Amino acid sequence: MNFGRFFRSTVGIATLAALLVALPFVAAMGGQAWVRILDFAILYVFLALGLNIVVGLAGLLDLGYIAFYAVGAYTWALLASPHFGLHWPIWAILPIGAGLACLAGVVLGSPTLKLRGDYLAIVTLGFGEIVRIFLNNLNAPINVTNGPQGITLIDPVSFGAFKFSGTTQIFGFAVSGPQKYYFLLIALAILVIIINLRLQNSRIGRAWQAIREDEIAAKAIGINTRNLKLLAFAMGASFGGVAGGIFSAMQGFVSPESFSLIESIMILAMVVLGGMGHIPGVILGAVLLTVLPEVLRYGVGPLQMALFGKMLADPESLRMLVFGLALVLVMRFKPAGLWPSPVRRRELQETGK
Amino acid sequence: MDIFLQQIVNGLVQGSIYALVALGYTMVYGIMGLINFAHGEVVMIGTLVTITVAGSLIKAGMPVALAGLAGMMAAVLVCMALGWALERVAYRPLRHAPRLTPLITAIGMSIVLQNLAMMVWGRNYLTFPSFLPSVDFELAGAHFTAIQVIIVLVSAATMGALLLLVYRTKLGMAMRATAQNPAVASLMGVNVNRVIAAAFIIGSALGAVAGVMVGAYYEIAHYQMGFMLGLKAFTAAVLGGIGNLAGAMLGGILLGIIEALGAGYIGDLTGGFLGSHYQDIFAFVVLIVVLMFKPSGLFGEKSGDRA
Amino acid sequence: MSANLPTPLLEARAVAKHFGGVKALRDVSLSIRRGEIYGLIGPNGAGKTTFFNCMTGLYVPDGGGFTFDGTPLVADASDKAAARGIARTFQNIRLFGNMTALENVMVGRHVRTRAGVLGAIFQNAATRAEEAAIRQKAIDLLHYVRIEERADDLARNLSYGDQRRLEIARALATDPKLLCLDEPAAGMNATETEQLRELIDGIRRDGTTILLIEHDVKLVMGLCDRVAVLDYGALLIEDVPAVVQKDQRVIEAYLGA
């Protein structure tokens, strides 16, 4: 069966839409925790597709993506919480967060993007650590970030009187906070999917792919590689900033530990495992890597009890172990990702013969 | 002035450790262009193996210094085996894969090793047995301990041995040839697989030595200790000019000194606004600044575009 | 014959380049006239590709400079060269391997088009029109070099000869005034070389000036209007093929020492 064609047909789109609308209500039967997991899955879809522009299209290895997410998250947290007593509206904070993240991307990218790709990897990685260290320590002498304790009581997303936290009655249905965020996030995810699709088949997107494939040849046909790389990097950073803001509002709480290197690696892994540059693959990667650890979290302990009658290994580390192994194995046996783009897949089969 | 000299001494000690770890990164990168993210984890395992082996030997009644030496030998052997296995199992099958693929594998192996270590050694801090009496020396107002002296001496000796190996033996020549051009080296009869394996094994042995010294210096160890150490050592390698052995050594020592001085003076420099807990940012700030003005690293050769 | 000619399209004045102690180019001066096929030959290591790389901005010359179409070329800006109207192919083909043949040519239009990120996202009328024009031009160019049936194949899967053609199509997509071909016949058999000769001749007839760096002396002598010979980084002679072929220094350079 051809999924691609099915999802492009009207019936396919209608089915998909119905599924997406029903999903949070089905998940709620297992408890609101599962709706929250769903929310995170979509948030990660958004993040991963933002990073896909940087890594998948332009081929820039960004290992500090989460730092831009942190910039967005703390921007929201500081401008909409009792911490400074500010409660700015969403239409002000979200652009500021995205703008600051973008600015950070430009400042970081302009010296490094003319260098070899590996240097970008290490510089972005270092930048991620710098941001985390500042978040952890900027509580004295002036308390900006409140240090490791983080910032609490952050305002939820709201449009006028309509708040995304708490339960609301809509058409006689009781819709919970996480369920409302679900729909907001779906809307954002659709937006970023459209942006990805349109960029991919555009003049700019082709130039990015050309840079990814061969930078010298790209220059020879007149592509200003430095500016275009900076553009990709800054765009990715802005997406990170927006996602961070939503994360902040959704959680109502941020602290530096949400922005560790492993988060950057997770998002990169979503892009690469799913199928770099191939949008459905990236979505699959994001959903898989958000939901799988949760399943493992709930499954590993009981499974061990059932099999061995006792806990042999700490579930948390077993979960990470499985994740690490999955990265290694997928790279070994499916180097183009789990769901590579059809052209690439055809290529792999052809060379396989 | 006292603080200055003291921080130079501290920086030199820390820098020798960075240098040893940086050599592991730079050798692998120089030969196959891979950032071996799991190298920091190899160092961590070196430390933890020493704790286990030396600790149980001491408990069995062996003299402390001898037990320490035995622990170090065990760590070196385990890490060499680990380095060999990493290359053989994880990286070799990906030799001709796109650039991102082995990097993701390296990250995956890093996660695997960290969590394996956590299962074996637990998630708590472990204390490193003290091998040496804490003797204090004083010179021109700077204090230093026996362990600090030993760290610098052992690092210097290890690095000297590495240079001899690389510049005076057949294997070393094969390594340098492979770093220049693997295809040509293999035409000249160099067994590239063996050279790459050797780079991993030697780098891991150096890492193990570094791991023992970190443990002995801070007297504490933890399954996550490899990450930051590895990151900074890689920074040191880039600082010195990646792929360049002398650059890694100098970069490591320089980074150690910059960090120590930075930590000592940041409070004064910022009027008390930033304290010494910002120590970790110096490595990255220095890295970014160096790359801005000298992209090939402080001691690296200029590498132009290959047209 | 030179009386009725306007300024040359490209003029190199005393271009020098050295790598360490090696003098790859020693004060090379030459000029390429509009509409001609200009051959640059010389033994291996004579400095042909170095000259090429200086001209297209990949290297910065250590001395001298270039005037293109009346104004000086900026050194060290290979992306500017294409905008000025200089397109090139590479000795060891450099295509965008994981993009289709059509996309390879489409990306060649980059420097002659303007749509930005916002245009791409909002798909306004101007962007859509431009995109359609890019695609049409690319299809036309694939036809022109006769590989239209490979349009949707990944570039790296094309045969060697087709990859050469694709690279030429991509270069032509930048609307060059000067097309520089770096050893396009390398590795081709006699039939392929003959087809290439026809293609190059056709491109010139359609109004593009061509600089041809080539090893295949027969091809160069049969195709070029004028030929320059480099040896050890220095220009030996610049003249019509008939004269160059008989030049004693050239014969020595190729046969000698």
PDB file of N, CA and C in Angstrom, chain A residues 224-253:
ATOM      1  N   ASN A 224      26.107  32.095  -2.265  1.00  0.00           N
ATOM      2  CA  ASN A 224      26.843  32.685  -1.154  1.00  0.00           C
ATOM      3  C   ASN A 224      26.689  31.742   0.038  1.00  0.00           C
ATOM      4  N   THR A 225      27.627  30.811   0.141  1.00  0.00           N
ATOM      5  CA  THR A 225      27.430  29.714   1.097  1.00  0.00           C
ATOM      6  C   THR A 225      27.368  30.216   2.531  1.00  0.00           C
ATOM      7  N   ARG A 226      28.167  31.207   2.839  1.00  0.00           N
ATOM      8  CA  ARG A 226      28.205  31.656   4.225  1.00  0.00           C
ATOM      9  C   ARG A 226      26.860  32.245   4.658  1.00  0.00           C
ATOM     10  N   ASN A 227      26.316  33.125   3.826  1.00  0.00           N
ATOM     11  CA  ASN A 227      25.037  33.732   4.193  1.00  0.00           C
ATOM     12  C   ASN A 227      23.924  32.701   4.257  1.00  0.00           C
ATOM     13  N   LEU A 228      23.939  31.758   3.318  1.00  0.00           N
ATOM     14  CA  LEU A 228      22.855  30.777   3.311  1.00  0.00           C
ATOM     15  C   LEU A 228      22.952  29.827   4.498  1.00  0.00           C
ATOM     16  N   LYS A 229      24.176  29.483   4.879  1.00  0.00           N
ATOM     17  CA  LYS A 229      24.318  28.635   6.062  1.00  0.00           C
ATOM     18  C   LYS A 229      23.835  29.376   7.300  1.00  0.00           C
ATOM     19  N   LEU A 230      24.183  30.659   7.343  1.00  0.00           N
ATOM     20  CA  LEU A 230      23.750  31.470   8.479  1.00  0.00           C
ATOM     21  C   LEU A 230      22.223  31.545   8.527  1.00  0.00           C
ATOM     22  N   LEU A 231      21.637  31.665   7.354  1.00  0.00           N
ATOM     23  CA  LEU A 231      20.173  31.720   7.276  1.00  0.00           C
ATOM     24  C   LEU A 231      19.560  30.439   7.829  1.00  0.00           C
ATOM     25  N   ALA A 232      20.087  29.293   7.407  1.00  0.00           N
ATOM     26  CA  ALA A 232      19.552  28.014   7.892  1.00  0.00           C
ATOM     27  C   ALA A 232      19.714  27.907   9.401  1.00  0.00           C
ATOM     28  N   PHE A 233      20.895  28.258   9.849  1.00  0.00           N
ATOM     29  CA  PHE A 233      21.206  28.154  11.270  1.00  0.00           C
ATOM     30  C   PHE A 233      20.286  29.051  12.096  1.00  0.00           C
ATOM     31  N   ALA A 234      20.103  30.281  11.621  1.00  0.00           N
ATOM     32  CA  ALA A 234      19.259  31.234  12.347  1.00  0.00           C
ATOM     33  C   ALA A 234      17.793  30.805  12.319  1.00  0.00           C
ATOM     34  N   MET A 235      17.364  30.247  11.186  1.00  0.00           N
ATOM     35  CA  MET A 235      15.969  29.783  11.123  1.00  0.00           C
ATOM     36  C   MET A 235      15.736  28.657  12.105  1.00  0.00           C
ATOM     37  N   GLY A 236      16.662  27.703  12.111  1.00  0.00           N
ATOM     38  CA  GLY A 236      16.557  26.601  13.066  1.00  0.00           C
ATOM     39  C   GLY A 236      16.479  27.135  14.488  1.00  0.00           C
ATOM     40  N   ALA A 237      17.348  28.096  14.783  1.00  0.00           N
ATOM     41  CA  ALA A 237      17.379  28.675  16.123  1.00  0.00           C
ATOM     42  C   ALA A 237      16.040  29.322  16.473  1.00  0.00           C
ATOM     43  N   SER A 238      15.436  30.018  15.503  1.00  0.00           N
ATOM     44  CA  SER A 238      14.148  30.676  15.785  1.00  0.00           C
ATOM     45  C   SER A 238      13.067  29.649  16.101  1.00  0.00           C
ATOM     46  N   PHE A 239      13.063  28.540  15.340  1.00  0.00           N
ATOM     47  CA  PHE A 239      12.088  27.492  15.634  1.00  0.00           C
ATOM     48  C   PHE A 239      12.300  26.968  17.048  1.00  0.00           C
ATOM     49  N   GLY A 240      13.575  26.792  17.420  1.00  0.00           N
ATOM     50  CA  GLY A 240      13.880  26.351  18.772  1.00  0.00           C
ATOM     51  C   GLY A 240      13.325  27.340  19.795  1.00  0.00           C
ATOM     52  N   GLY A 241      13.477  28.638  19.499  1.00  0.00           N
ATOM     53  CA  GLY A 241      12.983  29.665  20.409  1.00  0.00           C
ATOM     54  C   GLY A 241      11.472  29.584  20.608  1.00  0.00           C
ATOM     55  N   VAL A 242      10.739  29.399  19.517  1.00  0.00           N
ATOM     56  CA  VAL A 242       9.274  29.296  19.612  1.00  0.00           C
ATOM     57  C   VAL A 242       8.888  28.067  20.436  1.00  0.00           C
ATOM     58  N   ALA A 243       9.514  26.936  20.131  1.00  0.00           N
ATOM     59  CA  ALA A 243       9.193  25.702  20.854  1.00  0.00           C
ATOM     60  C   ALA A 243       9.476  25.874  22.339  1.00  0.00           C
ATOM     61  N   GLY A 244      10.580  26.552  22.662  1.00  0.00           N
ATOM     62  CA  GLY A 244      10.920  26.770  24.058  1.00  0.00           C
ATOM     63  C   GLY A 244       9.849  27.564  24.787  1.00  0.00           C
ATOM     64  N   GLY A 245       9.354  28.598  24.124  1.00  0.00           N
ATOM     65  CA  GLY A 245       8.299  29.407  24.745  1.00  0.00           C
ATOM     66  C   GLY A 245       7.072  28.569  25.078  1.00  0.00           C
ATOM     67  N   ILE A 246       6.652  27.753  24.116  1.00  0.00           N
ATOM     68  CA  ILE A 246       5.471  26.914  24.334  1.00  0.00           C
ATOM     69  C   ILE A 246       5.728  25.909  25.461  1.00  0.00           C
ATOM     70  N   PHE A 247       6.940  25.361  25.458  1.00  0.00           N
ATOM     71  CA  PHE A 247       7.315  24.396  26.498  1.00  0.00           C
ATOM     72  C   PHE A 247       7.176  25.022  27.873  1.00  0.00           C
ATOM     73  N   SER A 248       7.715  26.230  28.002  1.00  0.00           N
ATOM     74  CA  SER A 248       7.678  26.960  29.253  1.00  0.00           C
ATOM     75  C   SER A 248       6.248  27.137  29.738  1.00  0.00           C
ATOM     76  N   ALA A 249       5.391  27.580  28.818  1.00  0.00           N
ATOM     77  CA  ALA A 249       4.002  27.865  29.177  1.00  0.00           C
ATOM     78  C   ALA A 249       3.261  26.577  29.525  1.00  0.00           C
ATOM     79  N   MET A 250       3.562  25.526  28.786  1.00  0.00           N
ATOM     80  CA  MET A 250       2.858  24.270  28.958  1.00  0.00           C
ATOM     81  C   MET A 250       3.209  23.646  30.307  1.00  0.00           C
ATOM     82  N   GLN A 251       4.500  23.693  30.656  1.00  0.00           N
ATOM     83  CA  GLN A 251       4.960  23.096  31.896  1.00  0.00           C
ATOM     84  C   GLN A 251       4.624  23.963  33.112  1.00  0.00           C
ATOM     85  N   GLY A 252       4.625  25.300  32.901  1.00  0.00           N
ATOM     86  CA  GLY A 252       4.456  26.214  34.026  1.00  0.00           C
ATOM     87  C   GLY A 252       5.704  26.302  34.877  1.00  0.00           C
ATOM     88  N   PHE A 253       6.775  25.644  34.422  1.00  0.00           N
ATOM     89  CA  PHE A 253       7.988  25.562  35.233  1.00  0.00           C
ATOM     90  C   PHE A 253       9.173  25.290  34.318  1.00  0.00           C
TER      91      PHE A 253
END
